[in-house]
XYZ file of C-alpha atoms in Angstrom:
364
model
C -43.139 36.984 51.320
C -43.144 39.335 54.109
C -40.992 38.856 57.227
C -42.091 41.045 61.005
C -38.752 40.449 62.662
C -38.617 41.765 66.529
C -35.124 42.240 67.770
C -32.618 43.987 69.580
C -31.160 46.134 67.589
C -30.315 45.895 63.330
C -28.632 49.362 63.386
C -26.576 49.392 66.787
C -24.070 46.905 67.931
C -24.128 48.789 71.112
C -24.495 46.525 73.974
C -25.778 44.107 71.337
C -23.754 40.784 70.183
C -26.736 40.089 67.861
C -25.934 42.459 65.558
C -24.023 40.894 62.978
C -26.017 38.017 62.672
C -29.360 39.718 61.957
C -27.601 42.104 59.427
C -25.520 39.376 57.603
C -28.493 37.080 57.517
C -31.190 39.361 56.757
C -29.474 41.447 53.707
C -28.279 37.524 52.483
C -32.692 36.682 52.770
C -33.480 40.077 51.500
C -31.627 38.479 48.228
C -33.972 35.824 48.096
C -37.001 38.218 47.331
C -38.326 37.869 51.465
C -39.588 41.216 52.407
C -37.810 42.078 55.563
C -39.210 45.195 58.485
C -37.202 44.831 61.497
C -39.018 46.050 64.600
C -36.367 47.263 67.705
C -37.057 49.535 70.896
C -35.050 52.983 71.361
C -32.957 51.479 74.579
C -29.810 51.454 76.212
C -28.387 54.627 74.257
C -28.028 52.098 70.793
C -29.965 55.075 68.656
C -27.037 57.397 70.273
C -24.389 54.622 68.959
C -25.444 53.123 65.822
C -23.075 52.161 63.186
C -25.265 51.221 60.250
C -28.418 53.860 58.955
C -31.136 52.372 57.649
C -30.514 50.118 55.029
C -32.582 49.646 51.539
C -32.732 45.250 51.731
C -34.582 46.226 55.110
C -37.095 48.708 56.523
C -36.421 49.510 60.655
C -38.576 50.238 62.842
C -37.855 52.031 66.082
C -40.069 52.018 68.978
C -39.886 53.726 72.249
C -40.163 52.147 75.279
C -43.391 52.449 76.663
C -46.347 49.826 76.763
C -48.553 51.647 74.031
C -45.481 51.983 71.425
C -44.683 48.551 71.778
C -48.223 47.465 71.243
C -48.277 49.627 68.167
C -45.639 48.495 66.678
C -46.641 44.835 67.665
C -49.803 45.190 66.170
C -47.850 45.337 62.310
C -47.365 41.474 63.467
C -50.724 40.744 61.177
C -49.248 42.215 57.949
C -46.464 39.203 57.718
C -46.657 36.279 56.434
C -44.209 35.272 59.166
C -43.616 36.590 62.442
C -40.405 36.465 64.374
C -39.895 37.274 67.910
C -36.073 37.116 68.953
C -35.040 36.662 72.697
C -33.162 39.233 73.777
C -34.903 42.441 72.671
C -34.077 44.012 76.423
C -37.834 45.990 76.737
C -40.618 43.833 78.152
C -39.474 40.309 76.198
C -42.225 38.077 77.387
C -45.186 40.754 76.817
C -43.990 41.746 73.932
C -44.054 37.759 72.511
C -47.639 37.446 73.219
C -48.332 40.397 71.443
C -46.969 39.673 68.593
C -48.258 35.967 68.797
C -51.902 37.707 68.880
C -50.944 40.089 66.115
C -50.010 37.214 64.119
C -52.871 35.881 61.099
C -53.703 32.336 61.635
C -52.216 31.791 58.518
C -48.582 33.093 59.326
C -45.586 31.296 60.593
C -44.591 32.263 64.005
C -41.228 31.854 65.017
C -39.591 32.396 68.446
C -35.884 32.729 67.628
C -33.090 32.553 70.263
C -29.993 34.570 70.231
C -29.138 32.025 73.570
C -30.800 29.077 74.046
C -28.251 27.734 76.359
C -29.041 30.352 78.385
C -32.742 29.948 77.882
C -32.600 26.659 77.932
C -30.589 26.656 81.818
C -33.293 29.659 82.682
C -36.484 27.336 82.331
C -34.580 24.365 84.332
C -34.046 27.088 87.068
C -37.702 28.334 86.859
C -40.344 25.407 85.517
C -42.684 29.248 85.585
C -40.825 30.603 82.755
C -43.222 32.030 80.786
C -41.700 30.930 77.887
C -43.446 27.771 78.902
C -46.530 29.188 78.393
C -46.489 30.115 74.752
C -44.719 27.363 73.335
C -47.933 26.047 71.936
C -48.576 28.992 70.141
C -45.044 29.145 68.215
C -45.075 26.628 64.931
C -40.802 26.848 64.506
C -37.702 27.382 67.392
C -34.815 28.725 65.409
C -31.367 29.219 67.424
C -28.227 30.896 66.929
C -26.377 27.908 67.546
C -26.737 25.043 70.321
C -26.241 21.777 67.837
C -28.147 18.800 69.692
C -28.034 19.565 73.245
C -30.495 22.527 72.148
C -32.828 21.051 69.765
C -33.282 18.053 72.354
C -34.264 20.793 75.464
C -36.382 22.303 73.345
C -38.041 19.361 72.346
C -38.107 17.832 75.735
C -40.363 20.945 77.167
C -42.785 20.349 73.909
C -41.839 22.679 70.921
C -42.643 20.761 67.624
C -39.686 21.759 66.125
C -36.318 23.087 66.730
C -33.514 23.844 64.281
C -30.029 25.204 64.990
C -29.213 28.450 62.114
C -24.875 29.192 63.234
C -23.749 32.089 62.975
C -21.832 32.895 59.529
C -19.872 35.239 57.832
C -20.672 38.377 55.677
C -17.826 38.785 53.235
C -18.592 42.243 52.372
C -18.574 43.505 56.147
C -15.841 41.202 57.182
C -12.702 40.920 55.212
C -8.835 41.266 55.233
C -8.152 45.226 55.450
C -4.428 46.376 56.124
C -3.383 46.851 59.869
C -4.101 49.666 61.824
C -1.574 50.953 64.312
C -4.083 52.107 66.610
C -4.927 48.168 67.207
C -1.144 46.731 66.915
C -0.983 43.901 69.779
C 0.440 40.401 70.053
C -2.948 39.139 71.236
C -6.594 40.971 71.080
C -9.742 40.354 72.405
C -13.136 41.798 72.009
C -16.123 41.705 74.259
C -18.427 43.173 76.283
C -18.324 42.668 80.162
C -21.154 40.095 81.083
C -21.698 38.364 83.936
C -21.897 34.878 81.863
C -18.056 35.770 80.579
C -16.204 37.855 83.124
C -14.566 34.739 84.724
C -13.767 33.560 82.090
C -12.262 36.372 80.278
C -9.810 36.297 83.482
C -8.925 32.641 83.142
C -8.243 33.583 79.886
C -7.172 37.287 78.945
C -6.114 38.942 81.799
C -4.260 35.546 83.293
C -2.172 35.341 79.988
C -1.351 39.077 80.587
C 0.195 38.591 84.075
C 2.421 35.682 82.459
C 4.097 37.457 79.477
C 4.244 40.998 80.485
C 6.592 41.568 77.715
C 4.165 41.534 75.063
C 1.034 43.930 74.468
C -2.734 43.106 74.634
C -5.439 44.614 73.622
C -9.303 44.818 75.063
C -12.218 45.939 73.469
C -16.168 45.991 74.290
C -17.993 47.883 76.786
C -18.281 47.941 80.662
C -14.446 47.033 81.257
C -13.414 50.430 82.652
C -13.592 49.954 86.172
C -11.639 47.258 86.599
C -8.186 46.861 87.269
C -6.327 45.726 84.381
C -2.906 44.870 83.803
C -0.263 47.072 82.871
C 0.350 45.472 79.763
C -3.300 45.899 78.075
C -4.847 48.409 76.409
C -8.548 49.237 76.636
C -10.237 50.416 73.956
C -13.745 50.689 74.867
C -16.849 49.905 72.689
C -15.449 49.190 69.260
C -17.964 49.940 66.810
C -18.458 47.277 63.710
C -16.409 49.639 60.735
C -13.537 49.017 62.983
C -13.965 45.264 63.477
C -11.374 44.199 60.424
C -8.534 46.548 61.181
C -8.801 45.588 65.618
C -8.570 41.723 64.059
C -5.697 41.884 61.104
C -3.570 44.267 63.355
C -2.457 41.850 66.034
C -0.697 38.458 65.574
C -3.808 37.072 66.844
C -7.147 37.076 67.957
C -8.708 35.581 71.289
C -12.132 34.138 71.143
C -14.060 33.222 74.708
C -17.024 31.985 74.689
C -19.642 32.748 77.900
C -20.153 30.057 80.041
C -23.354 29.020 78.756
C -22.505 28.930 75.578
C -18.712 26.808 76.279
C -20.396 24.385 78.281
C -23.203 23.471 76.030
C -21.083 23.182 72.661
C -22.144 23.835 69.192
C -22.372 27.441 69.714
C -19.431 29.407 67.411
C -19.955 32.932 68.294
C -19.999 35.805 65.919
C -16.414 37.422 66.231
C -15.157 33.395 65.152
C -16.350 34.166 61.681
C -15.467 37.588 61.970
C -12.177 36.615 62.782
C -11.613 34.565 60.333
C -13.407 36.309 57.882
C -10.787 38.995 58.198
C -7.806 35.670 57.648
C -6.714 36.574 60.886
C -5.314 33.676 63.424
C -7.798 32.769 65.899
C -7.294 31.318 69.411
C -10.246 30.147 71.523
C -11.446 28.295 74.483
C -12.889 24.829 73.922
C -15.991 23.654 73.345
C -17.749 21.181 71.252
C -18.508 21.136 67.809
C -15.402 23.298 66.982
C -14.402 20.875 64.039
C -17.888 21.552 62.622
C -16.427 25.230 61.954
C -12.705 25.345 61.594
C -10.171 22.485 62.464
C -8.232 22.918 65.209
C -4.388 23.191 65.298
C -4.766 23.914 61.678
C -7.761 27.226 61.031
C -7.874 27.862 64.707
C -5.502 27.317 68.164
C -7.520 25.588 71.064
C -6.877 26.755 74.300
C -8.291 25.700 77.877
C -7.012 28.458 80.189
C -4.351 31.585 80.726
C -1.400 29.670 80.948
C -2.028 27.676 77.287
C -2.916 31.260 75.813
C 0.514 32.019 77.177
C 2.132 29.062 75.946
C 0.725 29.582 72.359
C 1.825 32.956 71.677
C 5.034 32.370 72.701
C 5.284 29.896 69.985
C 3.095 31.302 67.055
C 5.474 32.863 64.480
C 4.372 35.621 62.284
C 4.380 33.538 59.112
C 2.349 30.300 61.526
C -0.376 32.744 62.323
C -0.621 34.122 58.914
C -1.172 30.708 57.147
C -3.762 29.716 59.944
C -5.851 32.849 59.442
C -6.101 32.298 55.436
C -6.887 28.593 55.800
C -9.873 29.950 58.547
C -10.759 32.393 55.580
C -10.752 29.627 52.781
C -13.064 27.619 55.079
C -15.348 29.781 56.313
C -15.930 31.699 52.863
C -16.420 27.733 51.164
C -19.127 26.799 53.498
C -20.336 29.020 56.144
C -21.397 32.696 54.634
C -24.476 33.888 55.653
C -25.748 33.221 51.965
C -24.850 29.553 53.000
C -27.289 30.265 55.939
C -30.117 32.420 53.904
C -30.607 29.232 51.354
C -30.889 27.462 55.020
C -33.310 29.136 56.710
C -34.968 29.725 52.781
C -35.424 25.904 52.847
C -36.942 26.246 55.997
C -39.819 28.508 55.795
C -40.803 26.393 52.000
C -41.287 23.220 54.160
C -43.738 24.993 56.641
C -45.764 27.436 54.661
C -47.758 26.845 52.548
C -47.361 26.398 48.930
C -48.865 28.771 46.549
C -51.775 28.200 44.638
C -51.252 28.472 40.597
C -54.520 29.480 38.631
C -56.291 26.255 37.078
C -55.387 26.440 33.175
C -58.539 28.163 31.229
């Protein structure tokens, strides 16, 4: 079964939150016999900045930039027997959709799969033009990274068949429990790039809680924080590429999740770095939203908070020994039911019920 997946990036997590996800949940398919080629365009320096080569569960394909490369590699749309367009690629997103979706065999599935549909989702209420609109009736399946019901029912409601949430997950043998690294010791970390959906938030949040306990050390890292102020007591880091990921989260007594706005006020939508968090059996802290029990249960696998001050509040309190027996019960859970093999057999399941089955020769 061949798979045409068009995406941001598999081999950069430059200026790319997507990363893990396609990587954990491509190698976990690429298990399941699916033959993968993932198509992404050489942009924003990621070629300059990868942190994975080329593996052998997946062939990559990099484009450049230009209208005639990204027809070409479009075109390879009519070898698959499905056809995946992700949003979020960054280079012409809505040409390169109906490309692909004319590419695409009559025969194949077609699948538009969004890395944000809350954000999506809020985009088409904003613009009834979206031209998203305009293709729905062309795409058989809407898979999302996460959005529980409040997704599936928008999508429904502007006329896609189908919708079904696939969470993010965690890929044990990427993210694990490695010993601490000085060069990340903190009492509390955080890791993200600067976006407009998050920057207010990551104030409420990080840089608030810094102001109240300037005794104690935090730690940023992600892209596009370096001209801003920050406070004394942090530490910026920069881009922190994915090898690093398990020593920046074992190596401080906790780990600070914040979801972007979208993404908190819609619900259902655990991002990456939770399972990579706890993957690691570090102690997580995060902002609330709903459908956090579906992952990890609060007070117990992860500490809930709603602004600077209760960040503030809860390191002050966490002990050593508290945060240590929160991050292995995150690990226990996460590694029981939500790997990204847990999400392969998923999405596996999926693609049975819509293609079609195939034909065994009539006994002689």
């Amino acid at each position: 079964m061949k798979i045409a997946f068009y995406g941001s990036s598999l081999l950069s997590s430059y200026w790319n939150g997507a990363a893990t996800y396609y990587r954990g949940l491509l190698q976990a398919l690429s298990k399941l016999g699916y033959d993968i080629t993932f198509y992404e365009p050489n942009i924003r320096e990621r070629q300059q900045n990868r942190d994975m080569e080329p593996p052998d569960w997946c062939r990559v394909v990099v484009y450049d930039c230009d209208s005639a490369s990204m027809k070409q590699a479009a075109a390879y749309a009519a070898a698959a027997d499905v056809v995946v367009k992700a949003s979020g690629v960054g280079f012409e997103d809505n040409a390169l959709l109906q490309l692909v979706l004319n590419a695409a065999r009559p025969e194949a599935l077609t699948i538009f799969w969004d890395v944000d549909a809350p954000a999506t989702l809020a985009q088409i209420d904003r613009d009834r033009e979206h031209p998203l609109l305009r293709d729905l009736s062309r795409i058989d399946l809407i898979l999302t990274y996460g959005g529980g019901d409040p997704v599936v029912y928008g999508y429904r409601a502007l006329g896609a068949p189908h919708c079904i949430p696939v969470y993010n997950a965690l890929d044990p043998l990427t993210h694990h429990p490695v010993a601490p690294d000085p060069r990340f010791a903190a009492d509390l970390a955080f890791l993200g790039n600067r976006l407009p959906d998050r920057e207010e938030r990551v104030e409420t949040f990080f840089f608030r809680a810094a102001s109240l306990l300037p005794d104690q050390i935090f730690l940023l890292g992600g892209a596009g924080w370096s001209s801003r102020r920050l406070p004394d007591n942090l530490r910026y880091l920069g881009h922190v590429p994915t090898r690093d990921h398990n020593a920046f989260n074992v190596s401080s007594k906790a780990v600070l999740n914040i979801n972007r706005q979208s993404m908190a006020s819609n619900g259902f939508s655990p991002a990456t770095r939770v399972f990579e968090v706890a993957g690691a059996g570090a102690c997580l802290i995060t902002d609330s939203w709903a459908g956090l029990d579906l992952f990890l249960a609060e007070g117990s696998e992860a500490l809930v908070a709603h602004d600077g001050k209760d960040v503030a509040d809860i390191l002050c309190s966490l002990t050593p020994a508290e945060a240590e027996r929160i991050g292995r019960a995150a690990r226990q859970r996460v590694m029981r039911q939500h790997t990204y093999a847990h999400r392969a057999e998923q999405v596996h399941q999926i693609l049975s019920g819509f293609l079609p089955k195939p034909q065994t020769e009539a006994a002689e």
